[in-house]
Short mmCIF file of C-alpha atoms and ligand atoms in Angstrom, two decimals:
data_model
loop_
_atom_site.label_atom_id
_atom_site.label_comp_id
_atom_site.label_asym_id
_atom_site.label_seq_id
_atom_site.Cartn_x
_atom_site.Cartn_y
_atom_site.Cartn_z
CA MET A 1 -17.35 26.14 -25.13
CA SER A 2 -19.35 24.97 -28.17
CA ASN A 3 -22.76 23.40 -27.62
CA TYR A 4 -21.55 20.14 -29.02
CA ILE A 5 -18.62 19.95 -26.59
CA GLU A 6 -20.81 20.96 -23.68
CA SER A 7 -23.32 18.22 -24.47
CA VAL A 8 -20.62 15.56 -24.80
CA LEU A 9 -19.08 16.65 -21.53
CA ALA A 10 -22.44 16.53 -19.75
CA LYS A 11 -23.16 13.02 -21.11
CA THR A 12 -19.68 11.83 -20.15
CA LYS A 13 -20.18 13.13 -16.62
CA GLU A 14 -23.50 11.38 -16.34
CA LYS A 15 -22.20 8.08 -17.61
CA ASN A 16 -18.99 8.05 -15.53
CA ALA A 17 -20.20 9.90 -12.45
CA ASN A 18 -17.89 8.16 -10.01
CA GLU A 19 -14.72 8.49 -12.10
CA LYS A 20 -13.23 11.73 -10.84
CA GLU A 21 -9.81 11.54 -12.44
CA PHE A 22 -11.17 10.38 -15.79
CA LEU A 23 -13.68 13.24 -15.91
CA GLN A 24 -10.91 15.70 -15.01
CA ALA A 25 -8.72 14.50 -17.88
CA VAL A 26 -11.64 14.59 -20.34
CA SER A 27 -12.73 18.08 -19.22
CA GLU A 28 -9.21 19.45 -19.55
CA VAL A 29 -8.95 18.23 -23.13
CA LEU A 30 -12.46 18.96 -24.42
CA GLU A 31 -12.51 22.46 -22.95
CA THR A 32 -9.53 23.37 -25.17
CA LEU A 33 -10.95 21.96 -28.42
CA LYS A 34 -13.60 24.58 -29.17
CA PRO A 35 -11.71 26.39 -31.92
CA VAL A 36 -11.09 23.16 -33.86
CA VAL A 37 -14.42 21.45 -33.33
CA GLU A 38 -16.35 24.55 -34.42
CA ARG A 39 -14.50 24.67 -37.72
CA ASP A 40 -15.88 21.35 -38.98
CA GLU A 41 -19.39 20.01 -38.56
CA ASN A 42 -18.26 16.51 -39.38
CA TYR A 43 -17.05 16.02 -35.83
CA GLU A 44 -20.57 16.29 -34.55
CA LYS A 45 -22.10 14.38 -37.49
CA THR A 46 -19.86 11.38 -36.86
CA ALA A 47 -20.13 11.61 -33.06
CA LEU A 48 -16.38 11.83 -33.00
CA LEU A 49 -16.10 13.20 -29.45
CA GLU A 50 -18.54 10.61 -28.06
CA ARG A 51 -16.41 7.88 -29.63
CA LEU A 52 -13.17 9.54 -28.40
CA VAL A 53 -14.21 9.42 -24.74
CA GLU A 54 -15.46 5.81 -24.82
CA PRO A 55 -12.65 3.19 -24.51
CA GLU A 56 -12.51 0.62 -27.29
CA ARG A 57 -12.18 -2.03 -24.59
CA ILE A 58 -11.58 -2.40 -20.83
CA ILE A 59 -10.38 -5.66 -19.37
CA THR A 60 -10.47 -6.31 -15.61
CA PHE A 61 -9.30 -9.53 -14.07
CA ARG A 62 -8.50 -11.39 -10.83
CA VAL A 63 -4.85 -11.68 -9.83
CA PRO A 64 -4.37 -14.33 -7.12
CA TRP A 65 -0.88 -14.93 -5.69
CA VAL A 66 0.74 -16.38 -2.57
CA ASP A 67 2.69 -14.20 -0.13
CA ASP A 68 5.78 -15.23 1.86
CA ASN A 69 3.64 -16.41 4.76
CA GLY A 70 1.80 -18.85 2.52
CA LYS A 71 -1.31 -16.67 2.55
CA VAL A 72 -3.34 -16.25 -0.65
CA GLN A 73 -3.74 -12.63 -1.76
CA VAL A 74 -6.12 -11.37 -4.46
CA ASN A 75 -5.67 -8.15 -6.42
CA ARG A 76 -7.51 -6.62 -9.35
CA GLY A 77 -5.80 -6.25 -12.72
CA PHE A 78 -6.74 -3.80 -15.47
CA ARG A 79 -5.96 -3.05 -19.08
CA VAL A 80 -7.71 -0.18 -20.81
CA GLN A 81 -7.38 -0.32 -24.61
CA PHE A 82 -8.61 3.17 -25.29
CA ASN A 83 -7.84 4.07 -28.88
CA GLY A 84 -6.03 2.02 -31.49
CA SER A 85 -6.56 4.24 -34.48
CA ILE A 86 -2.91 5.22 -35.04
CA GLY A 87 -1.15 2.04 -33.88
CA PRO A 88 -1.17 -0.80 -31.37
CA TYR A 89 -2.38 0.28 -27.92
CA LYS A 90 0.67 1.49 -26.02
CA GLY A 91 1.10 2.59 -22.43
CA GLY A 92 2.47 1.59 -19.08
CA LEU A 93 1.41 -0.59 -16.20
CA ARG A 94 0.97 0.99 -12.76
CA PHE A 95 1.16 -1.06 -9.56
CA HIS A 96 -0.08 1.10 -6.67
CA PRO A 97 -2.79 0.56 -4.04
CA SER A 98 -4.72 3.63 -5.32
CA VAL A 99 -5.25 2.08 -8.76
CA ASN A 100 -8.91 1.90 -9.83
CA GLN A 101 -10.87 2.14 -13.08
CA SER A 102 -11.01 5.94 -12.99
CA ILE A 103 -7.23 6.27 -12.71
CA MET A 104 -6.65 3.64 -15.40
CA LYS A 105 -9.05 5.44 -17.77
CA PHE A 106 -7.58 8.90 -17.18
CA LEU A 107 -4.09 7.56 -17.85
CA ALA A 108 -5.16 5.72 -20.99
CA PHE A 109 -7.06 8.76 -22.23
CA GLU A 110 -4.03 11.02 -21.76
CA GLN A 111 -1.87 8.41 -23.47
CA ILE A 112 -3.87 8.63 -26.72
CA PHE A 113 -2.86 12.28 -27.17
CA LYS A 114 0.68 11.88 -25.83
CA ASN A 115 1.36 9.03 -28.22
CA ALA A 116 -0.05 10.98 -31.15
CA LEU A 117 2.31 13.87 -30.36
CA THR A 118 5.38 11.64 -30.58
CA GLY A 119 4.69 11.26 -34.32
CA LEU A 120 5.22 7.50 -33.97
CA PRO A 121 2.61 4.80 -34.81
CA ILE A 122 1.23 4.01 -31.36
CA GLY A 123 -2.33 4.02 -29.98
CA GLY A 124 -3.36 4.75 -26.39
CA GLY A 125 -3.68 2.25 -23.57
CA LYS A 126 -2.84 1.78 -19.89
CA GLY A 127 -3.04 -0.91 -17.26
CA GLY A 128 -2.04 -1.98 -13.83
CA SER A 129 -3.21 -3.24 -10.50
CA ASP A 130 -4.07 -2.14 -6.98
CA PHE A 131 -1.14 -4.33 -5.85
CA ASP A 132 1.21 -2.48 -3.46
CA PRO A 133 4.84 -3.38 -4.21
CA LYS A 134 6.15 -1.55 -1.11
CA GLY A 135 7.70 -3.85 1.44
CA LYS A 136 7.28 -6.96 -0.74
CA SER A 137 10.10 -9.46 -1.23
CA ASP A 138 11.54 -10.17 -4.65
CA ARG A 139 9.76 -13.52 -4.64
CA GLU A 140 6.43 -11.92 -3.88
CA ILE A 141 6.93 -9.39 -6.69
CA MET A 142 7.74 -12.24 -9.10
CA SER A 143 4.77 -14.32 -7.98
CA PHE A 144 2.43 -11.34 -8.48
CA CYS A 145 3.90 -10.47 -11.92
CA GLN A 146 3.57 -14.09 -13.11
CA SER A 147 -0.05 -14.30 -12.04
CA PHE A 148 -0.81 -10.89 -13.62
CA MET A 149 0.70 -12.08 -16.90
CA ASN A 150 -1.19 -15.39 -16.85
CA GLU A 151 -4.28 -13.36 -17.71
CA LEU A 152 -2.83 -10.30 -19.46
CA GLN A 153 -1.08 -12.42 -22.08
CA ARG A 154 -4.40 -13.18 -23.78
CA HIS A 155 -4.93 -9.52 -24.50
CA ILE A 156 -1.50 -8.21 -25.63
CA GLY A 157 0.89 -8.72 -28.54
CA HIS A 158 3.42 -6.70 -30.53
CA ASN A 159 0.79 -5.73 -33.12
CA LEU A 160 -2.02 -5.47 -30.62
CA ASP A 161 -1.07 -3.91 -27.30
CA VAL A 162 2.37 -3.24 -25.86
CA PRO A 163 2.59 -2.47 -22.11
CA ALA A 164 5.61 -0.94 -20.32
CA GLY A 165 6.38 0.52 -16.87
CA ASP A 166 4.79 3.29 -14.80
CA ILE A 167 4.61 3.85 -11.03
CA GLY A 168 5.78 0.70 -9.24
CA VAL A 169 6.76 -1.05 -12.46
CA GLY A 170 10.40 -0.84 -13.57
CA ALA A 171 12.99 -3.11 -15.15
CA ARG A 172 12.62 -5.80 -12.46
CA GLU A 173 8.88 -6.17 -12.97
CA ILE A 174 9.11 -6.02 -16.76
CA GLY A 175 11.67 -8.84 -16.57
CA TYR A 176 9.31 -11.09 -14.60
CA LEU A 177 6.36 -10.21 -16.85
CA PHE A 178 8.38 -10.88 -20.02
CA GLY A 179 9.64 -14.20 -18.68
CA GLN A 180 6.13 -15.41 -17.99
CA TYR A 181 4.81 -14.22 -21.34
CA ARG A 182 7.65 -16.02 -23.16
CA LYS A 183 7.05 -19.22 -21.25
CA ILE A 184 3.31 -19.26 -21.94
CA ARG A 185 3.60 -18.31 -25.62
CA ASN A 186 6.68 -20.45 -26.24
CA ALA A 187 8.10 -17.71 -28.46
CA PHE A 188 10.51 -14.84 -28.08
CA GLU A 189 8.31 -11.94 -29.12
CA ALA A 190 10.52 -9.11 -27.93
CA GLY A 191 8.20 -6.30 -29.03
CA VAL A 192 5.33 -7.30 -26.72
CA LEU A 193 6.71 -5.25 -23.79
CA THR A 194 9.03 -2.28 -23.57
CA GLY A 195 11.40 -1.12 -20.85
CA LYS A 196 13.08 -4.52 -21.06
CA GLY A 197 16.58 -5.19 -19.72
CA LEU A 198 19.40 -4.55 -22.17
CA GLU A 199 20.34 -8.26 -22.23
CA TYR A 200 17.04 -9.35 -23.78
CA GLY A 201 15.85 -6.68 -26.19
CA GLY A 202 15.65 -3.48 -24.17
CA SER A 203 16.67 -0.16 -25.70
CA LEU A 204 19.60 1.91 -24.51
CA ALA A 205 18.35 5.22 -23.05
CA ARG A 206 14.81 3.94 -22.33
CA LYS A 207 15.51 4.15 -18.59
CA GLU A 208 16.61 7.77 -18.91
CA ALA A 209 14.14 8.74 -21.61
CA THR A 210 11.17 10.26 -19.72
CA GLY A 211 13.32 12.45 -17.46
CA PHE A 212 15.76 13.44 -20.21
CA GLY A 213 12.86 14.08 -22.60
CA LEU A 214 11.14 16.36 -20.09
CA ILE A 215 14.27 18.52 -19.88
CA TYR A 216 14.75 18.55 -23.70
CA TYR A 217 11.17 19.76 -24.06
CA MET A 218 11.68 22.41 -21.37
CA ARG A 219 14.98 23.53 -22.91
CA GLU A 220 13.05 24.36 -26.11
CA MET A 221 10.23 25.99 -24.17
CA LEU A 222 12.64 28.17 -22.19
CA LYS A 223 14.61 29.05 -25.33
CA ALA A 224 11.41 30.22 -27.09
CA ASN A 225 10.81 32.54 -24.15
CA ASN A 226 14.40 33.81 -23.89
CA LYS A 227 15.22 31.84 -20.79
CA ASN A 228 17.45 28.88 -19.87
CA PHE A 229 18.43 26.43 -17.09
CA GLU A 230 21.83 27.95 -16.29
CA GLY A 231 22.16 28.72 -12.54
CA LYS A 232 18.47 28.06 -11.81
CA VAL A 233 17.27 26.47 -8.56
CA VAL A 234 15.09 23.40 -9.18
CA THR A 235 12.85 21.33 -6.92
CA ILE A 236 11.51 17.91 -7.94
CA SER A 237 8.49 16.11 -6.59
CA GLY A 238 9.18 12.36 -6.59
CA SER A 239 12.40 10.36 -6.59
CA GLY A 240 11.51 7.51 -8.93
CA ASN A 241 12.50 6.81 -12.53
CA VAL A 242 11.23 10.06 -14.03
CA ALA A 243 12.46 12.31 -11.22
CA ILE A 244 15.98 10.85 -11.11
CA TYR A 245 16.73 11.26 -14.80
CA ALA A 246 15.10 14.68 -15.02
CA ALA A 247 17.43 15.68 -12.18
CA GLN A 248 20.47 14.29 -13.98
CA LYS A 249 19.78 16.15 -17.22
CA VAL A 250 18.81 19.46 -15.61
CA MET A 251 22.06 19.36 -13.62
CA GLU A 252 23.98 18.75 -16.84
CA TYR A 253 22.37 21.92 -18.17
CA GLY A 254 23.75 23.93 -15.24
CA ALA A 255 20.80 24.02 -12.82
CA LYS A 256 20.98 23.16 -9.12
CA VAL A 257 18.50 20.59 -7.75
CA VAL A 258 17.96 21.40 -4.06
CA ALA A 259 14.97 19.17 -3.18
CA MET A 260 13.47 15.79 -4.09
CA SER A 261 10.69 13.81 -2.38
CA ASP A 262 8.79 10.60 -1.93
CA SER A 263 5.27 10.13 -0.63
CA ASN A 264 6.45 10.58 3.01
CA GLY A 265 8.33 13.84 2.66
CA CYS A 266 11.18 15.73 1.03
CA ILE A 267 14.87 16.30 1.49
CA TYR A 268 16.35 19.76 1.10
CA ASP A 269 20.04 20.25 0.44
CA ASP A 270 20.87 23.85 -0.43
CA ILE A 271 24.30 23.02 -1.85
CA GLY A 272 22.64 20.68 -4.40
CA ILE A 273 21.53 17.09 -4.09
CA ASP A 274 23.97 14.20 -4.56
CA LEU A 275 22.12 12.23 -7.23
CA GLU A 276 24.34 9.14 -6.95
CA GLU A 277 23.21 8.80 -3.33
CA ILE A 278 19.54 9.16 -4.42
CA LYS A 279 20.09 6.42 -7.04
CA ARG A 280 21.63 4.15 -4.42
CA ILE A 281 18.73 4.74 -2.02
CA LYS A 282 15.94 4.43 -4.58
CA GLU A 283 17.16 2.25 -7.45
CA VAL A 284 19.36 -0.18 -5.53
CA GLU A 285 18.24 -0.32 -1.88
CA ARG A 286 14.57 0.72 -2.40
CA LEU A 287 14.51 2.76 0.81
CA ARG A 288 12.73 5.93 1.94
CA ILE A 289 14.25 9.25 0.87
CA LYS A 290 14.90 10.25 4.46
CA GLU A 291 17.82 7.80 4.33
CA TYR A 292 19.75 10.62 2.54
CA LEU A 293 20.35 12.32 5.87
CA LYS A 294 22.49 9.44 7.08
CA LYS A 295 25.20 10.43 4.57
CA TYR A 296 24.38 14.15 4.56
CA PRO A 297 23.39 15.10 8.14
CA LYS A 298 23.47 18.81 7.22
CA ALA A 299 20.63 18.36 4.70
CA GLN A 300 17.07 18.79 6.03
CA TYR A 301 14.02 16.52 5.91
CA PHE A 302 10.43 17.83 5.90
CA GLU A 303 7.63 15.35 6.40
CA ASN A 304 4.36 15.63 4.47
CA LYS A 305 1.31 16.31 6.62
CA GLU A 306 -2.20 15.23 5.75
CA GLY A 307 -4.26 18.06 4.22
CA GLU A 308 -1.22 20.38 3.90
CA ILE A 309 0.79 21.47 0.87
CA PRO A 310 3.30 18.72 0.02
CA ALA A 311 6.60 19.79 1.66
CA VAL A 312 8.57 19.86 -1.60
CA TYR A 313 6.38 22.68 -2.94
CA THR A 314 7.03 24.90 0.08
CA ILE A 315 10.68 25.30 -0.91
CA LYS A 316 11.77 28.37 -2.87
CA ALA A 317 12.71 27.60 -6.46
CA ASP A 318 12.88 29.00 -9.98
CA ILE A 319 11.69 25.83 -11.66
CA SER A 320 9.53 23.02 -10.32
CA LEU A 321 9.31 19.53 -11.78
CA PRO A 322 6.33 17.47 -10.54
CA CYS A 323 7.44 13.89 -11.28
CA ALA A 324 5.42 11.85 -8.77
CA THR A 325 1.70 11.45 -9.25
CA GLN A 326 -1.61 13.06 -10.35
CA ASN A 327 -3.14 16.11 -8.62
CA ASP A 328 0.00 16.87 -6.64
CA ILE A 329 -0.51 20.62 -7.26
CA ASN A 330 -3.82 22.30 -6.43
CA LEU A 331 -4.67 26.01 -6.50
CA GLU A 332 -3.29 26.69 -3.02
CA THR A 333 -0.02 25.00 -3.89
CA ALA A 334 0.20 26.85 -7.20
CA GLN A 335 -0.32 30.16 -5.41
CA LEU A 336 2.51 29.44 -2.99
CA MET A 337 4.81 28.34 -5.82
CA VAL A 338 4.21 31.57 -7.75
CA LYS A 339 4.72 33.61 -4.62
CA ASN A 340 8.01 31.79 -4.05
CA GLY A 341 9.26 32.75 -7.52
CA VAL A 342 8.62 29.66 -9.65
CA PHE A 343 8.58 30.78 -13.31
CA ALA A 344 8.46 27.41 -15.06
CA VAL A 345 6.79 24.05 -14.27
CA GLY A 346 7.61 20.84 -16.12
CA GLU A 347 5.11 18.03 -15.76
CA GLY A 348 7.07 14.75 -15.65
CA ALA A 349 4.13 13.01 -13.97
CA ASN A 350 0.74 12.48 -15.61
CA MET A 351 -1.82 15.19 -14.71
CA PRO A 352 0.14 16.44 -11.67
CA THR A 353 -1.57 19.85 -11.84
CA ASP A 354 -5.33 20.19 -11.38
CA ILE A 355 -7.37 22.40 -13.68
CA GLU A 356 -7.60 25.36 -11.25
CA ALA A 357 -3.86 25.31 -10.73
CA ILE A 358 -3.18 25.12 -14.49
CA ASN A 359 -5.34 28.19 -15.04
CA TYR A 360 -3.63 30.03 -12.19
CA PHE A 361 -0.17 29.30 -13.64
CA LEU A 362 -1.21 30.42 -17.11
CA LYS A 363 -2.80 33.61 -15.78
CA ASN A 364 0.39 34.44 -13.93
CA GLY A 365 2.67 33.89 -16.92
CA VAL A 366 4.24 30.67 -15.58
CA LEU A 367 5.67 28.59 -18.41
CA LEU A 368 3.90 25.24 -18.05
CA ALA A 369 5.22 22.22 -19.93
CA PRO A 370 2.11 20.00 -20.15
CA ALA A 371 2.43 16.29 -19.25
CA LYS A 372 1.11 14.79 -22.45
CA ALA A 373 3.74 16.66 -24.42
CA ALA A 374 6.58 17.06 -21.95
CA ASN A 375 6.70 13.48 -20.58
CA ALA A 376 6.23 11.80 -23.96
CA GLY A 377 9.94 10.90 -24.17
CA GLY A 378 9.37 7.66 -22.29
CA VAL A 379 6.74 6.28 -24.57
CA ALA A 380 8.54 7.67 -27.67
CA THR A 381 11.63 5.70 -26.70
CA SER A 382 9.41 2.69 -26.06
CA ALA A 383 8.31 3.01 -29.66
CA LEU A 384 11.98 3.17 -30.66
CA GLU A 385 12.51 -0.01 -28.65
CA MET A 386 9.68 -1.68 -30.62
CA CYS A 387 11.34 -0.50 -33.82
CA GLN A 388 14.69 -2.00 -32.84
CA ASN A 389 12.97 -5.26 -31.83
CA SER A 390 11.28 -5.46 -35.26
CA MET A 391 14.64 -4.91 -36.95
CA ARG A 392 16.31 -7.45 -34.64
CA TYR A 393 18.98 -4.81 -34.19
CA PHE A 394 19.91 -2.06 -31.76
CA TRP A 395 21.09 1.51 -31.78
CA THR A 396 23.81 3.02 -29.55
CA PHE A 397 22.91 5.20 -26.56
CA GLU A 398 23.93 8.31 -28.52
CA GLU A 399 21.74 7.34 -31.48
CA VAL A 400 18.64 6.79 -29.35
CA ASP A 401 19.30 9.90 -27.24
CA LYS A 402 19.65 12.01 -30.40
CA LYS A 403 16.38 10.70 -31.80
CA LEU A 404 14.71 11.43 -28.44
CA ASP A 405 16.03 14.98 -28.43
CA GLY A 406 14.69 15.46 -31.97
CA ILE A 407 11.28 14.06 -31.06
CA MET A 408 10.95 16.27 -27.95
CA SER A 409 12.03 19.37 -29.92
CA ASN A 410 9.42 18.56 -32.58
CA ILE A 411 6.74 18.09 -29.90
CA PHE A 412 7.48 21.49 -28.43
CA LYS A 413 7.39 23.03 -31.91
CA ALA A 414 3.97 21.42 -32.56
CA CYS A 415 2.65 22.83 -29.23
CA LYS A 416 4.05 26.31 -29.93
CA ASP A 417 2.99 26.45 -33.59
CA THR A 418 -0.53 25.37 -32.65
CA ALA A 419 -0.71 27.85 -29.78
CA ASP A 420 0.45 30.60 -32.17
CA GLU A 421 -2.04 29.53 -34.86
CA TYR A 422 -4.98 29.82 -32.47
CA GLY A 423 -3.72 32.91 -30.68
CA LEU A 424 -3.16 31.08 -27.38
CA GLY A 425 0.10 32.73 -26.30
CA ILE A 426 2.04 30.50 -23.86
CA ASN A 427 -0.90 28.12 -23.35
CA TYR A 428 1.02 25.04 -24.47
CA VAL A 429 -1.60 22.92 -22.64
CA ALA A 430 -4.18 23.87 -25.27
CA GLY A 431 -1.48 23.76 -27.99
CA ALA A 432 -0.69 20.13 -27.11
CA ASN A 433 -4.36 19.09 -26.85
CA ILE A 434 -5.29 20.63 -30.18
CA ALA A 435 -2.24 19.34 -32.08
CA ALA A 436 -2.81 15.81 -30.79
CA PHE A 437 -6.57 15.90 -31.34
CA LYS A 438 -6.10 16.89 -34.99
CA LYS A 439 -3.99 13.82 -35.64
CA VAL A 440 -6.13 11.31 -33.75
CA SER A 441 -9.41 12.66 -35.09
CA ALA A 442 -8.10 12.56 -38.66
CA ALA A 443 -7.15 8.90 -38.21
CA MET A 444 -10.55 8.09 -36.71
CA MET A 445 -12.42 9.92 -39.49
CA ALA A 446 -10.46 8.10 -42.18
CA GLN A 447 -11.34 4.72 -40.71
CA GLY A 448 -15.11 5.25 -40.66
CA ILE A 449 -17.55 4.61 -37.85
CA ILE A 450 -15.75 1.98 -35.81
P1 NDP B 501 8.28 5.35 -9.87
O1 NDP B 501 7.49 4.27 -9.27
O2 NDP B 501 9.67 5.10 -10.34
O3 NDP B 501 8.35 6.60 -8.86
C1 NDP B 501 7.19 7.22 -8.37
C2 NDP B 501 7.61 8.35 -7.46
O4 NDP B 501 6.45 9.13 -7.16
C3 NDP B 501 8.12 7.87 -6.12
O5 NDP B 501 9.04 8.81 -5.61
C4 NDP B 501 6.86 7.79 -5.29
O6 NDP B 501 7.07 7.87 -3.90
C5 NDP B 501 6.12 9.04 -5.76
N1 NDP B 501 4.68 8.82 -5.61
C6 NDP B 501 3.97 7.86 -6.21
N2 NDP B 501 2.69 7.88 -5.82
C7 NDP B 501 2.59 8.89 -4.96
C8 NDP B 501 1.51 9.40 -4.23
N3 NDP B 501 0.28 8.91 -4.32
N4 NDP B 501 1.77 10.48 -3.47
C9 NDP B 501 3.00 10.99 -3.38
N5 NDP B 501 4.09 10.52 -4.06
C10 NDP B 501 3.87 9.47 -4.85
O7 NDP B 501 7.39 5.92 -11.06
P2 NDP B 501 7.80 6.81 -12.32
O8 NDP B 501 8.94 7.71 -11.98
O9 NDP B 501 7.91 5.90 -13.47
O10 NDP B 501 6.49 7.69 -12.52
C11 NDP B 501 6.32 8.99 -11.95
C12 NDP B 501 5.23 9.71 -12.72
O11 NDP B 501 5.64 9.87 -14.10
C13 NDP B 501 3.85 9.05 -12.78
O12 NDP B 501 2.87 10.03 -12.82
C14 NDP B 501 3.89 8.34 -14.15
O13 NDP B 501 2.59 8.12 -14.62
C15 NDP B 501 4.65 9.35 -14.97
N6 NDP B 501 5.29 8.88 -16.17
C16 NDP B 501 6.17 7.84 -16.17
C17 NDP B 501 6.79 7.43 -17.30
C18 NDP B 501 7.81 6.33 -17.31
O14 NDP B 501 8.39 6.08 -18.40
N7 NDP B 501 8.13 5.70 -16.23
C19 NDP B 501 6.51 8.07 -18.60
C20 NDP B 501 5.63 9.21 -18.52
C21 NDP B 501 5.05 9.55 -17.35
P3 NDP B 501 6.84 6.56 -2.98
O15 NDP B 501 8.00 5.68 -3.28
O16 NDP B 501 6.82 7.06 -1.58
O17 NDP B 501 5.55 5.96 -3.41
O1 2IT B 502 2.88 7.46 -18.95
C1 2IT B 502 3.66 6.98 -19.80
O2 2IT B 502 3.80 7.52 -20.89
C2 2IT B 502 4.42 5.77 -19.45
N1 2IT B 502 4.29 5.31 -18.32
C3 2IT B 502 5.34 5.12 -20.45
C4 2IT B 502 4.53 4.23 -21.35
C5 2IT B 502 5.32 3.41 -22.34
O3 2IT B 502 4.66 2.62 -23.04
O4 2IT B 502 6.55 3.51 -22.39
#
């Protein structure tokens, strides 16, 4: 590592000592930037890295709401506006009890680079709340979303900051958030949120985009390494929005998905999972994945146990798609996956693999599709939604899907070309970081010390 990078990392660790996830994300990126940073002394002269790791703005706020028993609840809301140098801040909202400032900052930091890779004019941001949507009634969800927007509305706008969904935030929540924004502003500003319903300005294929995009990226990655999806056995961590549409596309490409999971455990069906049943359980009924066994009693269910490898990663597979949450895969899990024959990993989730596990995969020749490149299809299609909103027009499913495929293929090409240029082999993690950094840093340099 260069001295400059080392000193910025040390200062960042000192200043943000209790932000584990944020420091992990920063370390992963900075550690790969040595070859670029050393080529140009202007980075150090303009304190570019110090500016890059400091958010432009963080907003935290109180979110009071009333539950179905008439009891007042109070949650904490966040919006991190990390870097606006290439476009309005853009990134999802996460509602999950684990949400804290470290998680918000890591997600917003990752988003800067991801959004740059899409080639579209969007900056990096993220937000959310420690609100737990599980077990809440529709009315409670609406009440929470309205209170959250009462404050958030001051800080967003279609030219300023455009939130969307993430864990715990899907079309239902975006609908309630949009309704409240429209009521307060007394204007129909469609481009202020993405992931909207199709009836009021949403884009066709946005729902499918992250999962489909992951598989388009991986198709290119496999092709470049003389491999493909045909006949491969796939396991997927998660059973939410990203997991479901990754499963759909990989099946279309001839693979067999044998396992999917939620935070409680995983189902294993060796003849291949019935995705329509998963959609019913997760998208319509909002139940636990174990419910699958009611229709398919011959399938198996393995419960997750505290401190043990998540059940879904103990199943033999050729390809593994972590599509749930961060740090799902540590070194021990990675070792078992390699032993079980996994040759490719596609990160649908943000930062699902910790740094030790990434290094282990790379050392063992596993093709790793890194999150900030491979799951960029969601935000890219959000940017296409903004574009359609600005035009007051819409494209067909096929048009959006084709653009998405083109964007993901270009992102893979950028990762591979950069890895080739710097002699990094199959290290697409470094390829993605360097390619994205070049774009963001050029925009920051051009705009002076701001
Ligand atoms: P959903 O809320 O639709 O689904 C989340 C899934 O992950 C659920 O199956 C959930 O299980 C599981 N999960 C969540 N938290 C944990 C946890 N702490 N431990 C174990 N399992 C967990 O979210 P998405 O599908 O939208 O998001 C999944 C991942 O993809 C996230 O990392 C997100 O940041 C990332 N992502 C999402 C994009 C999007 O467009 N939606 C775009 C790019 C990345 P359970 O129901 O039991 O909690
Ligand atoms: O992590 C992500 O890229 C998302 N949750 C999607 C963000 C967006 O603005 O569509």
